[in-house]
């Protein structure tokens, strides 16, 4: 039997989640909103940002919260061996939008297939997040390089 307090909590949660357009914790969202800006020459400022918002599928926006590593003029996002919806979306259309704070950057995603590039990514990942990526074989993971369009 559902109590009145459980019912009200469920209604509140439903209203809260439907009011969010961007991702909420582990729940994906829709279109991101903010001020567009050109991609910077260096993404070093993201070293201080644990999680960013990534929007894929421009035709029907799908956004997630994700860890990010900045290296020079590129950002890297990693899904491990998980072929998540946002990975499928980037494979279908590489145009993505990334949000940090109130700023939106329009970027293009390319899957990393070089073990050498993956190895260069792994050290800053471990330094930032405290552990190396779970799988170190680039052929078995989904790592994407994001650069200005």
mmCIF file of C-alpha atoms in Angstrom, residues 55-126:
data_model
loop_
_atom_site.group_PDB
_atom_site.id
_atom_site.type_symbol
_atom_site.label_atom_id
_atom_site.label_comp_id
_atom_site.label_asym_id
_atom_site.label_seq_id
_atom_site.Cartn_x
_atom_site.Cartn_y
_atom_site.Cartn_z
ATOM 1 C CA UNK A 55 25.363 16.594 -25.343
ATOM 2 C CA UNK A 56 25.144 14.181 -28.272
ATOM 3 C CA UNK A 57 22.591 13.596 -31.055
ATOM 4 C CA UNK A 58 21.805 17.145 -32.251
ATOM 5 C CA UNK A 59 18.496 15.989 -33.819
ATOM 6 C CA UNK A 60 17.188 14.776 -30.438
ATOM 7 C CA UNK A 61 19.648 16.012 -27.783
ATOM 8 C CA UNK A 62 20.861 13.497 -25.227
ATOM 9 C CA UNK A 63 23.203 14.736 -22.508
ATOM 10 C CA UNK A 64 25.235 13.045 -19.797
ATOM 11 C CA UNK A 65 27.576 13.959 -16.959
ATOM 12 C CA UNK A 66 31.018 12.573 -17.732
ATOM 13 C CA UNK A 67 34.629 12.773 -16.572
ATOM 14 C CA UNK A 68 36.951 14.653 -18.892
ATOM 15 C CA UNK A 69 40.688 14.964 -19.508
ATOM 16 C CA UNK A 70 42.121 17.982 -21.317
ATOM 17 C CA UNK A 71 45.326 17.546 -23.294
ATOM 18 C CA UNK A 72 46.405 20.541 -25.387
ATOM 19 C CA UNK A 73 43.653 21.575 -27.795
ATOM 20 C CA UNK A 74 41.677 18.339 -27.292
ATOM 21 C CA UNK A 75 39.409 16.916 -24.627
ATOM 22 C CA UNK A 76 38.961 13.209 -24.018
ATOM 23 C CA UNK A 77 35.879 11.376 -22.765
ATOM 24 C CA UNK A 78 35.906 7.684 -21.925
ATOM 25 C CA UNK A 79 33.181 5.078 -21.516
ATOM 26 C CA UNK A 80 35.423 2.105 -20.847
ATOM 27 C CA UNK A 81 34.012 -0.985 -22.541
ATOM 28 C CA UNK A 82 30.445 0.300 -22.125
ATOM 29 C CA UNK A 83 28.791 1.064 -25.483
ATOM 30 C CA UNK A 84 26.407 3.565 -23.911
ATOM 31 C CA UNK A 85 23.716 5.521 -25.747
ATOM 32 C CA UNK A 86 25.938 8.598 -25.938
ATOM 33 C CA UNK A 87 28.654 6.506 -27.615
ATOM 34 C CA UNK A 88 26.162 5.228 -30.202
ATOM 35 C CA UNK A 89 25.042 8.811 -30.779
ATOM 36 C CA UNK A 90 28.614 10.027 -31.412
ATOM 37 C CA UNK A 91 29.223 7.160 -33.823
ATOM 38 C CA UNK A 92 26.111 8.201 -35.777
ATOM 39 C CA UNK A 93 26.863 11.967 -35.632
ATOM 40 C CA UNK A 94 30.201 13.244 -34.288
ATOM 41 C CA UNK A 95 28.858 16.759 -33.596
ATOM 42 C CA UNK A 96 28.639 17.269 -29.837
ATOM 43 C CA UNK A 97 28.236 20.129 -27.391
ATOM 44 C CA UNK A 98 30.091 20.337 -24.116
ATOM 45 C CA UNK A 99 29.171 22.496 -21.137
ATOM 46 C CA UNK A 100 31.374 23.767 -18.324
ATOM 47 C CA UNK A 101 29.613 26.191 -16.004
ATOM 48 C CA UNK A 102 27.408 28.370 -18.217
ATOM 49 C CA UNK A 103 29.602 28.002 -21.316
ATOM 50 C CA UNK A 104 28.805 25.726 -24.275
ATOM 51 C CA UNK A 105 31.467 24.561 -26.747
ATOM 52 C CA UNK A 106 30.589 22.989 -30.114
ATOM 53 C CA UNK A 107 32.995 20.148 -30.788
ATOM 54 C CA UNK A 108 33.533 17.132 -33.023
ATOM 55 C CA UNK A 109 34.173 13.654 -31.595
ATOM 56 C CA UNK A 110 36.564 11.088 -33.058
ATOM 57 C CA UNK A 111 37.121 7.646 -31.596
ATOM 58 C CA UNK A 112 40.701 7.038 -30.515
ATOM 59 C CA UNK A 113 42.104 3.847 -32.053
ATOM 60 C CA UNK A 114 45.820 4.416 -31.445
ATOM 61 C CA UNK A 115 47.261 2.611 -28.424
ATOM 62 C CA UNK A 116 49.949 5.302 -28.214
ATOM 63 C CA UNK A 117 47.330 8.071 -27.900
ATOM 64 C CA UNK A 118 45.394 6.015 -25.338
ATOM 65 C CA UNK A 119 48.570 5.550 -23.292
ATOM 66 C CA UNK A 120 49.203 9.342 -23.325
ATOM 67 C CA UNK A 121 45.623 9.812 -22.049
ATOM 68 C CA UNK A 122 45.915 7.190 -19.275
ATOM 69 C CA UNK A 123 48.533 8.983 -17.148
ATOM 70 C CA UNK A 124 46.587 12.273 -16.758
ATOM 71 C CA UNK A 125 43.404 10.236 -16.173
ATOM 72 C CA UNK A 126 45.051 8.345 -13.313
#
